[in-house]
mmCIF file of C-alpha atoms in Angstrom:
data_model
loop_
_atom_site.group_PDB
_atom_site.id
_atom_site.type_symbol
_atom_site.label_atom_id
_atom_site.label_comp_id
_atom_site.label_asym_id
_atom_site.label_seq_id
_atom_site.Cartn_x
_atom_site.Cartn_y
_atom_site.Cartn_z
ATOM 1 C CA MET A 1 0.000 0.000 0.000
ATOM 2 C CA ALA A 2 1.382 3.386 -0.964
ATOM 3 C CA GLY A 3 1.643 6.354 1.391
ATOM 4 C CA ALA A 4 2.222 10.060 0.965
ATOM 5 C CA ILE A 5 5.574 11.493 1.977
ATOM 6 C CA VAL A 6 5.968 15.241 2.105
ATOM 7 C CA GLY A 7 9.122 16.276 0.245
ATOM 8 C CA ARG A 8 11.666 18.981 0.854
ATOM 9 C CA LEU A 9 10.319 22.535 0.642
ATOM 10 C CA GLY A 10 13.509 24.540 0.332
ATOM 11 C CA ARG A 11 13.025 28.026 1.747
ATOM 12 C CA HIS A 12 9.207 28.093 1.574
ATOM 13 C CA PRO A 13 7.615 26.070 4.366
ATOM 14 C CA THR A 14 4.109 26.930 3.155
ATOM 15 C CA SER A 15 4.519 25.000 -0.105
ATOM 16 C CA LEU A 16 4.154 21.233 -0.112
ATOM 17 C CA LEU A 17 5.360 18.590 -2.551
ATOM 18 C CA LEU A 18 3.686 15.197 -2.245
ATOM 19 C CA LEU A 19 5.502 12.059 -3.331
ATOM 20 C CA THR A 20 3.941 8.637 -3.463
ATOM 21 C CA LEU A 21 6.245 5.944 -2.175
ATOM 22 C CA PRO A 22 5.787 2.516 -0.645
ATOM 23 C CA ARG A 23 5.477 2.775 3.122
ATOM 24 C CA HIS A 24 8.422 0.450 3.552
ATOM 25 C CA ALA A 25 10.702 2.636 1.359
ATOM 26 C CA ALA A 26 12.167 4.409 4.365
ATOM 27 C CA ALA A 27 13.599 1.107 5.565
ATOM 28 C CA HIS A 28 16.037 1.180 2.655
ATOM 29 C CA HIS A 29 17.384 4.474 3.979
ATOM 30 C CA ARG A 30 17.698 3.272 7.525
ATOM 31 C CA LEU A 31 20.619 4.776 9.390
ATOM 32 C CA HIS A 32 22.994 2.151 10.751
ATOM 33 C CA SER A 33 24.406 3.939 13.739
ATOM 34 C CA PRO A 34 26.522 2.570 16.597
ATOM 35 C CA SER A 35 24.776 1.108 19.599
ATOM 36 C CA SER A 36 24.620 3.222 22.732
ATOM 37 C CA SER A 37 27.333 1.098 24.297
ATOM 38 C CA GLN A 38 29.662 2.089 21.481
ATOM 39 C CA VAL A 39 29.171 5.799 21.957
ATOM 40 C CA ALA A 40 31.936 7.439 23.958
ATOM 41 C CA ARG A 41 30.789 9.664 26.789
ATOM 42 C CA ALA A 42 31.901 13.267 26.348
ATOM 43 C CA GLY A 43 33.149 15.145 29.382
ATOM 44 C CA LEU A 44 30.687 17.974 29.947
ATOM 45 C CA PRO A 45 29.624 18.350 33.592
ATOM 46 C CA GLY A 46 25.884 18.211 34.010
ATOM 47 C CA ALA A 47 25.235 17.020 30.476
ATOM 48 C CA CYS A 48 22.870 14.257 29.426
ATOM 49 C CA PHE A 49 25.075 12.168 27.195
ATOM 50 C CA VAL A 50 23.884 10.491 24.036
ATOM 51 C CA SER A 51 24.157 7.021 25.497
ATOM 52 C CA GLY A 52 21.919 8.062 28.386
ATOM 53 C CA CYS A 53 19.131 9.639 26.350
ATOM 54 C CA VAL A 54 18.010 6.597 24.390
ATOM 55 C CA GLY A 55 14.957 5.710 26.437
ATOM 56 C CA GLN A 56 13.204 9.018 25.957
ATOM 57 C CA TYR A 57 13.102 8.578 22.195
ATOM 58 C CA SER A 58 13.152 4.812 21.663
ATOM 59 C CA LYS A 59 9.367 4.778 21.959
ATOM 60 C CA MET A 60 9.086 7.158 18.995
ATOM 61 C CA GLY A 61 9.476 4.546 16.301
ATOM 62 C CA ASP A 62 6.397 5.517 14.256
ATOM 63 C CA PRO A 63 7.166 8.776 12.431
ATOM 64 C CA SER A 64 3.489 9.535 11.832
ATOM 65 C CA GLU A 65 2.791 9.414 15.566
ATOM 66 C CA ARG A 66 6.023 11.178 16.409
ATOM 67 C CA ASN A 67 5.898 14.354 14.339
ATOM 68 C CA GLY A 68 2.322 14.855 13.223
ATOM 69 C CA HIS A 69 3.380 15.310 9.568
ATOM 70 C CA GLY A 70 2.936 11.780 8.278
ATOM 71 C CA ALA A 71 6.367 10.424 7.462
ATOM 72 C CA LEU A 72 8.111 13.813 7.485
ATOM 73 C CA THR A 73 10.668 15.116 9.975
ATOM 74 C CA ARG A 74 11.342 18.831 9.636
ATOM 75 C CA VAL A 75 14.597 20.663 10.425
ATOM 76 C CA LEU A 76 14.683 24.458 10.753
ATOM 77 C CA PHE A 77 17.846 26.528 10.288
ATOM 78 C CA CYS A 78 17.529 30.035 11.738
ATOM 79 C CA GLY A 79 18.703 32.947 9.614
ATOM 80 C CA PRO A 80 20.797 33.433 6.471
ATOM 81 C CA TYR A 81 24.238 33.646 8.066
ATOM 82 C CA TRP A 82 26.703 30.746 7.859
ATOM 83 C CA PRO A 83 24.873 29.509 4.725
ATOM 84 C CA ALA A 84 27.113 26.456 4.297
ATOM 85 C CA SER A 85 25.530 24.936 7.401
ATOM 86 C CA THR A 86 22.148 24.701 5.665
ATOM 87 C CA ASN A 87 23.543 23.849 2.245
ATOM 88 C CA TYR A 88 25.824 21.058 3.444
ATOM 89 C CA THR A 89 23.087 19.540 5.612
ATOM 90 C CA ARG A 90 20.718 19.519 2.621
ATOM 91 C CA GLU A 91 23.381 17.846 0.518
ATOM 92 C CA TYR A 92 23.975 15.207 3.178
ATOM 93 C CA LEU A 93 20.247 14.456 3.388
ATOM 94 C CA GLN A 94 19.444 14.664 -0.332
ATOM 95 C CA ASP A 95 18.677 10.934 -0.571
ATOM 96 C CA TYR A 96 16.223 11.060 2.358
ATOM 97 C CA PRO A 97 12.996 12.754 1.151
ATOM 98 C CA PHE A 98 11.338 12.151 4.524
ATOM 99 C CA ILE A 99 13.700 14.716 6.121
ATOM 100 C CA GLN A 100 12.904 18.324 5.195
ATOM 101 C CA VAL A 101 15.512 21.072 5.715
ATOM 102 C CA ASP A 102 14.319 24.697 5.651
ATOM 103 C CA GLU A 103 15.991 28.027 6.309
ATOM 104 C CA VAL A 104 14.029 31.148 7.236
ATOM 105 C CA GLY A 105 14.945 34.706 8.180
ATOM 106 C CA LEU A 106 15.636 35.429 11.835
ATOM 107 C CA GLU A 107 12.454 37.473 12.177
ATOM 108 C CA GLN A 108 10.337 34.640 10.726
ATOM 109 C CA VAL A 109 11.418 32.003 13.234
ATOM 110 C CA PRO A 110 8.676 32.681 15.838
ATOM 111 C CA ASP A 111 5.994 32.411 13.131
ATOM 112 C CA VAL A 112 7.052 29.025 11.752
ATOM 113 C CA ILE A 113 8.787 27.202 14.604
ATOM 114 C CA HIS A 114 5.583 25.373 15.559
ATOM 115 C CA SER A 115 5.944 23.249 12.407
ATOM 116 C CA TYR A 116 9.426 21.881 13.136
ATOM 117 C CA HIS A 117 10.949 19.028 15.113
ATOM 118 C CA ILE A 118 14.611 20.104 15.133
ATOM 119 C CA CYS A 119 15.824 23.694 15.317
ATOM 120 C CA VAL A 120 19.413 24.676 14.465
ATOM 121 C CA VAL A 121 19.713 28.071 16.132
ATOM 122 C CA LYS A 122 22.940 29.583 14.694
ATOM 123 C CA ASN A 123 22.841 33.182 16.019
ATOM 124 C CA LYS A 124 19.100 33.321 16.773
ATOM 125 C CA ARG A 125 18.166 33.822 20.409
ATOM 126 C CA ILE A 126 15.609 31.168 21.312
ATOM 127 C CA ASP A 127 13.870 32.529 24.398
ATOM 128 C CA SER A 128 10.965 31.216 26.454
ATOM 129 C CA ASP A 129 8.362 32.923 24.248
ATOM 130 C CA ILE A 130 9.661 31.248 21.098
ATOM 131 C CA ILE A 131 10.049 27.914 22.860
ATOM 132 C CA ALA A 132 6.406 28.071 23.986
ATOM 133 C CA LYS A 133 5.413 28.207 20.313
ATOM 134 C CA ALA A 134 7.557 25.193 19.396
ATOM 135 C CA THR A 135 4.767 22.721 20.033
ATOM 136 C CA GLN A 136 6.263 19.889 17.957
ATOM 137 C CA MET A 137 9.914 20.544 18.756
ATOM 138 C CA LYS A 138 12.033 17.633 19.973
ATOM 139 C CA ILE A 139 15.586 19.024 19.769
ATOM 140 C CA ILE A 140 17.040 22.531 19.774
ATOM 141 C CA MET A 141 20.685 22.397 18.763
ATOM 142 C CA GLN A 142 23.641 24.451 17.647
ATOM 143 C CA TYR A 143 25.699 23.944 14.524
ATOM 144 C CA GLY A 144 28.699 23.792 16.841
ATOM 145 C CA VAL A 145 29.012 24.235 20.590
ATOM 146 C CA GLY A 146 27.719 27.675 21.643
ATOM 147 C CA LEU A 147 24.290 27.549 23.310
ATOM 148 C CA GLU A 148 24.312 30.860 25.166
ATOM 149 C CA GLY A 149 21.352 32.080 23.078
ATOM 150 C CA VAL A 150 19.052 29.222 24.107
ATOM 151 C CA ASP A 151 16.874 29.338 27.223
ATOM 152 C CA VAL A 152 17.730 25.812 28.349
ATOM 153 C CA ASN A 153 15.450 25.955 31.390
ATOM 154 C CA ALA A 154 12.441 26.892 29.256
ATOM 155 C CA ALA A 155 13.263 24.115 26.809
ATOM 156 C CA THR A 156 13.479 21.631 29.662
ATOM 157 C CA GLU A 157 10.083 22.758 30.982
ATOM 158 C CA HIS A 158 8.605 22.070 27.543
ATOM 159 C CA LYS A 159 10.314 18.663 27.367
ATOM 160 C CA ILE A 160 12.595 19.757 24.531
ATOM 161 C CA LYS A 161 16.166 18.502 24.486
ATOM 162 C CA VAL A 162 19.005 20.972 23.888
ATOM 163 C CA ALA A 163 22.172 19.749 22.207
ATOM 164 C CA ARG A 164 25.566 20.818 20.964
ATOM 165 C CA ILE A 165 27.962 19.122 18.566
ATOM 166 C CA PRO A 166 31.220 18.385 20.428
ATOM 167 C CA GLY A 167 34.004 20.368 18.794
ATOM 168 C CA SER A 168 36.642 17.786 19.599
ATOM 169 C CA THR A 169 35.040 15.237 17.277
ATOM 170 C CA THR A 170 34.035 17.375 14.291
ATOM 171 C CA GLY A 171 37.114 19.405 13.445
ATOM 172 C CA ASN A 172 35.526 22.588 14.807
ATOM 173 C CA ALA A 173 38.108 22.893 17.578
ATOM 174 C CA VAL A 174 40.945 22.287 15.127
ATOM 175 C CA SER A 175 39.575 24.882 12.705
ATOM 176 C CA CYS A 176 39.171 27.483 15.454
ATOM 177 C CA ALA A 177 42.665 26.792 16.746
ATOM 178 C CA GLU A 178 44.144 27.360 13.300
ATOM 179 C CA MET A 179 42.304 30.689 13.090
ATOM 180 C CA ALA A 180 43.774 31.668 16.456
ATOM 181 C CA ILE A 181 47.255 31.075 15.043
ATOM 182 C CA TYR A 182 46.342 32.981 11.871
ATOM 183 C CA LEU A 183 45.123 36.034 13.799
ATOM 184 C CA THR A 184 48.080 35.933 16.190
ATOM 185 C CA LEU A 185 50.567 35.910 13.320
ATOM 186 C CA GLY A 186 48.538 38.568 11.518
ATOM 187 C CA ILE A 187 48.762 41.108 14.316
ATOM 188 C CA LEU A 188 52.389 40.247 15.099
ATOM 189 C CA ARG A 189 53.408 40.739 11.462
ATOM 190 C CA LYS A 190 51.129 43.808 11.082
ATOM 191 C CA GLN A 191 48.850 42.584 8.327
ATOM 192 C CA LYS A 192 47.087 45.896 7.695
ATOM 193 C CA GLU A 193 50.373 47.768 7.443
ATOM 194 C CA MET A 194 51.722 45.147 5.045
ATOM 195 C CA ASP A 195 48.654 45.622 2.833
ATOM 196 C CA THR A 196 49.265 49.374 2.874
ATOM 197 C CA ALA A 197 52.920 48.862 1.955
ATOM 198 C CA VAL A 198 51.952 46.697 -1.026
ATOM 199 C CA ASN A 199 49.465 49.329 -2.239
ATOM 200 C CA ARG A 200 52.160 51.998 -1.933
ATOM 201 C CA LYS A 201 54.700 49.836 -3.774
ATOM 202 C CA ASP A 202 56.893 49.937 -0.698
ATOM 203 C CA LEU A 203 59.390 47.277 0.378
ATOM 204 C CA GLY A 204 60.873 46.149 3.690
ATOM 205 C CA VAL A 205 58.167 47.632 5.925
ATOM 206 C CA PRO A 206 56.661 47.170 8.413
ATOM 207 C CA VAL A 207 58.941 45.578 10.990
ATOM 208 C CA GLY A 208 56.931 42.756 12.510
ATOM 209 C CA ASP A 209 57.468 40.456 15.463
ATOM 210 C CA THR A 210 57.824 36.700 15.957
ATOM 211 C CA LEU A 211 55.933 34.191 18.011
ATOM 212 C CA PHE A 212 59.254 32.666 19.012
ATOM 213 C CA GLY A 213 60.152 33.417 22.610
ATOM 214 C CA LYS A 214 56.742 34.796 23.557
ATOM 215 C CA THR A 215 54.648 33.908 26.597
ATOM 216 C CA ILE A 216 51.047 33.166 25.667
ATOM 217 C CA LEU A 217 48.034 32.964 27.970
ATOM 218 C CA ILE A 218 45.163 30.760 26.815
ATOM 219 C CA LEU A 219 41.972 31.809 28.606
ATOM 220 C CA GLY A 220 39.825 28.682 28.727
ATOM 221 C CA PHE A 221 41.456 25.319 28.176
ATOM 222 C CA GLY A 222 38.634 23.299 26.657
ATOM 223 C CA ALA A 223 38.670 21.555 23.284
ATOM 224 C CA ILE A 224 39.728 24.690 21.395
ATOM 225 C CA GLY A 225 42.299 25.754 23.981
ATOM 226 C CA ILE A 226 43.927 22.332 23.831
ATOM 227 C CA GLU A 227 44.192 22.483 20.038
ATOM 228 C CA VAL A 228 45.615 26.018 20.232
ATOM 229 C CA ALA A 229 48.317 24.828 22.652
ATOM 230 C CA LYS A 230 49.218 21.914 20.364
ATOM 231 C CA ARG A 231 49.790 24.292 17.462
ATOM 232 C CA LEU A 232 51.682 26.872 19.496
ATOM 233 C CA ARG A 233 54.213 24.429 20.919
ATOM 234 C CA PRO A 234 56.434 24.180 17.794
ATOM 235 C CA PHE A 235 56.828 27.986 17.729
ATOM 236 C CA GLY A 236 59.041 27.940 20.813
ATOM 237 C CA VAL A 237 56.683 29.700 23.217
ATOM 238 C CA LYS A 238 55.839 29.480 26.911
ATOM 239 C CA ILE A 239 52.187 28.584 27.456
ATOM 240 C CA LEU A 240 50.063 29.628 30.431
ATOM 241 C CA ALA A 241 46.449 28.497 30.687
ATOM 242 C CA THR A 242 43.428 28.961 32.926
ATOM 243 C CA LYS A 243 40.689 26.402 33.453
ATOM 244 C CA ARG A 244 38.077 25.888 36.137
ATOM 245 C CA ASN A 245 38.771 22.197 36.610
ATOM 246 C CA TRP A 246 42.167 20.733 35.767
ATOM 247 C CA SER A 247 41.103 17.292 36.982
ATOM 248 C CA SER A 248 38.549 16.969 34.169
ATOM 249 C CA ASP A 249 38.652 13.649 32.328
ATOM 250 C CA THR A 250 38.365 15.541 29.030
ATOM 251 C CA LEU A 251 41.982 16.656 29.278
ATOM 252 C CA PRO A 252 44.608 14.696 27.345
ATOM 253 C CA SER A 253 47.092 12.632 29.338
ATOM 254 C CA TYR A 254 49.909 14.761 27.946
ATOM 255 C CA VAL A 255 48.493 18.083 29.187
ATOM 256 C CA ASP A 256 51.642 18.806 31.212
ATOM 257 C CA GLU A 257 53.612 18.742 27.967
ATOM 258 C CA LEU A 258 51.316 21.386 26.498
ATOM 259 C CA VAL A 259 51.100 23.840 29.387
ATOM 260 C CA ASP A 260 54.007 25.340 31.307
ATOM 261 C CA LYS A 261 51.865 26.953 33.994
ATOM 262 C CA LYS A 262 48.293 26.047 34.928
ATOM 263 C CA GLY A 263 45.849 28.151 36.915
ATOM 264 C CA GLY A 264 42.222 28.816 37.681
ATOM 265 C CA PRO A 265 40.075 31.902 37.057
ATOM 266 C CA GLU A 266 41.600 33.526 40.121
ATOM 267 C CA ASP A 267 45.028 33.470 38.420
ATOM 268 C CA MET A 268 44.008 35.217 35.211
ATOM 269 C CA TYR A 269 45.226 38.673 36.259
ATOM 270 C CA GLU A 270 48.602 37.397 37.417
ATOM 271 C CA PHE A 271 49.011 35.381 34.222
ATOM 272 C CA ALA A 272 47.954 38.388 32.113
ATOM 273 C CA GLY A 273 50.866 40.319 33.599
ATOM 274 C CA GLU A 274 53.293 37.622 32.433
ATOM 275 C CA ALA A 275 51.949 37.144 28.920
ATOM 276 C CA ASN A 276 52.861 38.853 25.664
ATOM 277 C CA ILE A 277 49.759 37.472 23.959
ATOM 278 C CA VAL A 278 46.341 36.520 25.377
ATOM 279 C CA ILE A 279 44.069 34.204 23.374
ATOM 280 C CA ALA A 280 40.444 33.988 24.562
ATOM 281 C CA CYS A 281 38.908 30.529 24.107
ATOM 282 C CA MET A 282 36.311 30.626 26.891
ATOM 283 C CA THR A 283 32.654 29.661 26.763
ATOM 284 C CA LEU A 284 30.305 32.635 27.062
ATOM 285 C CA THR A 285 28.209 32.449 30.224
ATOM 286 C CA SER A 286 26.629 34.962 32.591
ATOM 287 C CA GLU A 287 29.903 34.803 34.550
ATOM 288 C CA THR A 288 32.234 35.387 31.599
ATOM 289 C CA ILE A 289 30.419 38.210 29.772
ATOM 290 C CA GLY A 290 32.856 41.140 29.711
ATOM 291 C CA ILE A 291 35.503 39.201 31.633
ATOM 292 C CA VAL A 292 38.238 40.846 29.564
ATOM 293 C CA ASP A 293 37.539 44.235 31.120
ATOM 294 C CA HIS A 294 39.542 47.301 32.149
ATOM 295 C CA LYS A 295 41.016 45.471 35.125
ATOM 296 C CA PHE A 296 42.146 42.548 33.000
ATOM 297 C CA VAL A 297 43.518 44.539 30.052
ATOM 298 C CA SER A 298 45.307 46.880 32.465
ATOM 299 C CA SER A 299 46.909 43.800 34.000
ATOM 300 C CA MET A 300 48.378 42.835 30.622
ATOM 301 C CA LYS A 301 51.874 43.972 29.743
ATOM 302 C CA LYS A 302 52.164 47.240 27.848
ATOM 303 C CA GLY A 303 52.669 46.296 24.218
ATOM 304 C CA SER A 304 50.922 42.945 24.469
ATOM 305 C CA TYR A 305 48.412 41.471 22.020
ATOM 306 C CA LEU A 306 44.856 40.191 22.377
ATOM 307 C CA VAL A 307 43.149 37.528 20.246
ATOM 308 C CA ASN A 308 39.541 36.305 20.521
ATOM 309 C CA ILE A 309 38.131 33.328 18.605
ATOM 310 C CA ALA A 310 35.425 32.389 21.125
ATOM 311 C CA ARG A 311 32.570 34.883 21.651
ATOM 312 C CA GLY A 312 32.626 38.634 21.103
ATOM 313 C CA ARG A 313 31.020 39.588 24.395
ATOM 314 C CA LEU A 314 33.866 38.078 26.398
ATOM 315 C CA LEU A 315 35.625 41.367 25.671
ATOM 316 C CA ASP A 316 34.450 44.668 27.119
ATOM 317 C CA TYR A 317 34.359 46.979 24.105
ATOM 318 C CA LYS A 318 35.319 50.213 25.883
ATOM 319 C CA ALA A 319 38.169 48.549 27.756
ATOM 320 C CA VAL A 320 39.634 47.172 24.539
ATOM 321 C CA PHE A 321 39.094 50.420 22.614
ATOM 322 C CA ASP A 322 40.662 52.592 25.318
ATOM 323 C CA HIS A 323 43.739 50.373 25.606
ATOM 324 C CA LEU A 324 44.208 50.317 21.844
ATOM 325 C CA GLU A 325 43.918 54.103 21.762
ATOM 326 C CA SER A 326 46.447 54.547 24.553
ATOM 327 C CA GLY A 327 48.896 52.123 22.953
ATOM 328 C CA HIS A 328 48.779 49.739 25.915
ATOM 329 C CA LEU A 329 47.516 47.045 23.528
ATOM 330 C CA ALA A 330 49.844 46.545 20.578
ATOM 331 C CA GLY A 331 47.271 44.671 18.536
ATOM 332 C CA LEU A 332 43.858 43.033 18.451
ATOM 333 C CA GLY A 333 42.818 40.038 16.342
ATOM 334 C CA ILE A 334 39.177 38.956 16.572
ATOM 335 C CA ASP A 335 36.971 36.543 14.659
ATOM 336 C CA VAL A 336 33.956 37.396 16.815
ATOM 337 C CA ALA A 337 32.521 40.812 17.621
ATOM 338 C CA TRP A 338 30.399 42.479 20.277
ATOM 339 C CA MET A 339 27.470 42.751 17.873
ATOM 340 C CA GLU A 340 27.190 40.639 14.744
ATOM 341 C CA PRO A 341 27.254 41.356 11.904
ATOM 342 C CA PHE A 342 29.759 44.019 12.948
ATOM 343 C CA ASP A 343 29.513 47.591 11.700
ATOM 344 C CA PRO A 344 32.313 48.072 9.134
ATOM 345 C CA GLU A 345 32.407 51.759 10.115
ATOM 346 C CA ASP A 346 33.004 51.046 13.810
ATOM 347 C CA PRO A 347 35.872 53.177 15.185
ATOM 348 C CA VAL A 348 37.761 50.147 16.498
ATOM 349 C CA LEU A 349 38.430 49.069 12.903
ATOM 350 C CA LYS A 350 40.204 52.352 12.176
ATOM 351 C CA PHE A 351 43.216 51.226 14.194
ATOM 352 C CA PRO A 352 45.953 49.867 11.901
ATOM 353 C CA ASN A 353 46.757 47.140 14.430
ATOM 354 C CA VAL A 354 43.266 45.560 14.472
ATOM 355 C CA ILE A 355 42.280 42.548 12.362
ATOM 356 C CA LEU A 356 38.668 41.402 12.183
ATOM 357 C CA THR A 357 37.411 38.287 10.384
ATOM 358 C CA PRO A 358 33.668 37.540 9.873
ATOM 359 C CA HIS A 359 33.095 34.757 12.434
ATOM 360 C CA VAL A 360 34.648 32.080 10.248
ATOM 361 C CA ALA A 361 37.052 30.387 12.675
ATOM 362 C CA GLY A 362 35.052 27.173 12.614
ATOM 363 C CA VAL A 363 33.892 27.529 9.009
ATOM 364 C CA THR A 364 36.062 25.121 7.061
ATOM 365 C CA GLU A 365 35.220 22.421 4.577
ATOM 366 C CA TYR A 366 36.376 19.805 7.075
ATOM 367 C CA SER A 367 34.412 21.000 10.099
ATOM 368 C CA TYR A 368 31.242 22.026 8.254
ATOM 369 C CA ARG A 369 30.921 18.767 6.330
ATOM 370 C CA THR A 370 31.388 16.854 9.579
ATOM 371 C CA MET A 371 28.828 18.942 11.448
ATOM 372 C CA ALA A 372 26.365 18.593 8.543
ATOM 373 C CA LYS A 373 26.655 14.848 9.037
ATOM 374 C CA SER A 374 25.979 15.310 12.757
ATOM 375 C CA VAL A 375 22.806 17.310 12.120
ATOM 376 C CA GLY A 376 21.698 14.951 9.368
ATOM 377 C CA ASP A 377 22.291 11.837 11.424
ATOM 378 C CA THR A 378 20.453 13.375 14.372
ATOM 379 C CA ALA A 379 17.436 14.054 12.129
ATOM 380 C CA LEU A 380 17.541 10.496 10.794
ATOM 381 C CA GLN A 381 17.874 9.033 14.271
ATOM 382 C CA LEU A 382 14.932 11.120 15.512
ATOM 383 C CA HIS A 383 12.849 10.018 12.525
ATOM 384 C CA LEU A 384 13.684 6.348 13.063
ATOM 385 C CA GLY A 385 13.503 6.373 16.855
ATOM 386 C CA GLU A 386 17.144 5.345 17.210
ATOM 387 C CA ALA A 387 19.759 6.291 19.784
ATOM 388 C CA PHE A 388 21.496 9.615 19.228
ATOM 389 C CA THR A 389 25.201 9.248 18.514
ATOM 390 C CA GLU A 390 26.303 12.625 17.132
ATOM 391 C CA VAL A 391 25.327 15.217 19.743
ATOM 392 C CA GLU A 392 25.789 16.031 23.402
ATOM 393 C CA PHE A 393 22.684 16.969 25.359
ATOM 394 C CA VAL A 394 22.905 19.610 28.080
ATOM 395 C CA ASN A 395 19.523 19.048 29.729
#
């Protein structure tokens, strides 16, 4: 007996394409994922790990009962930014017509979210009001790790799971670490001034600086911080790092080979006074918003450099601006800004020693293809009622 399957709608969730397929056709697309016992537990305190969340969804084996759209599972990407996330996920799922991937403008999300089962938030704030409208939602997730824009408590109250994609397994941490090195070298070698010299047909200027011999403070020694330290080591540097819990089982066994001096949040000011370069890799929380403030930047050596590849609001704008203006900071390299997209006319960009990139640290072919697979597999596993193997739940 044939059944109707609603096909992919592209960017217009109000248009429907009906395909007639045998009801057993989906079985040929069945995802063969590892058993829960094969899934490694990731080390996030307080998280509900994939291997522990099977029971809640194992009962959802009938897609028609599960999502209210016949045999269709719908995935919503919020907003037009980071377009490769949507495009690569669609490509990964192109042979699975029972999974629909849509992208809508940020302002449209509240009006359409009631029709979706998975929401990929990107830079959309998903607050309690929006969550209340998500009547069919099963999973709210990030295309990466940052969930500071999601009201996790409200999601929990509405029995919606919230998930991130662990950066250590997708290449996101590696990609971000490489960008940290890129920005660090860029401000040391005075990228803007080099561009000016080329345009002026000049030679032999500016005089840059080397990483060799520098002391570098890594603020936040999670997955990205670890990868940054690995890549800094061959440059002949001294590495300081701060982390809340150095006994975490997520740390590599060779951590003492990566870090010369370890400390907690209480040591950040002392370490800032020793460092020539500070690289911010911290998670953004209510406690870390604006943590790089006047007190911290004043604690840094005069002539030191600041790099941020984590979240823009870790840095206090006025503190950074004032210390650039005074010459206390010798350079700033950021992939993330206080407000995004960032105003290209903002005064901070007028400084010749500031480099800004458009939030692309994690946007590489390697990491984005891998994360597309994670989103796609999560959608397939939800549709089929299987254990989740690609994401880490935080509630």
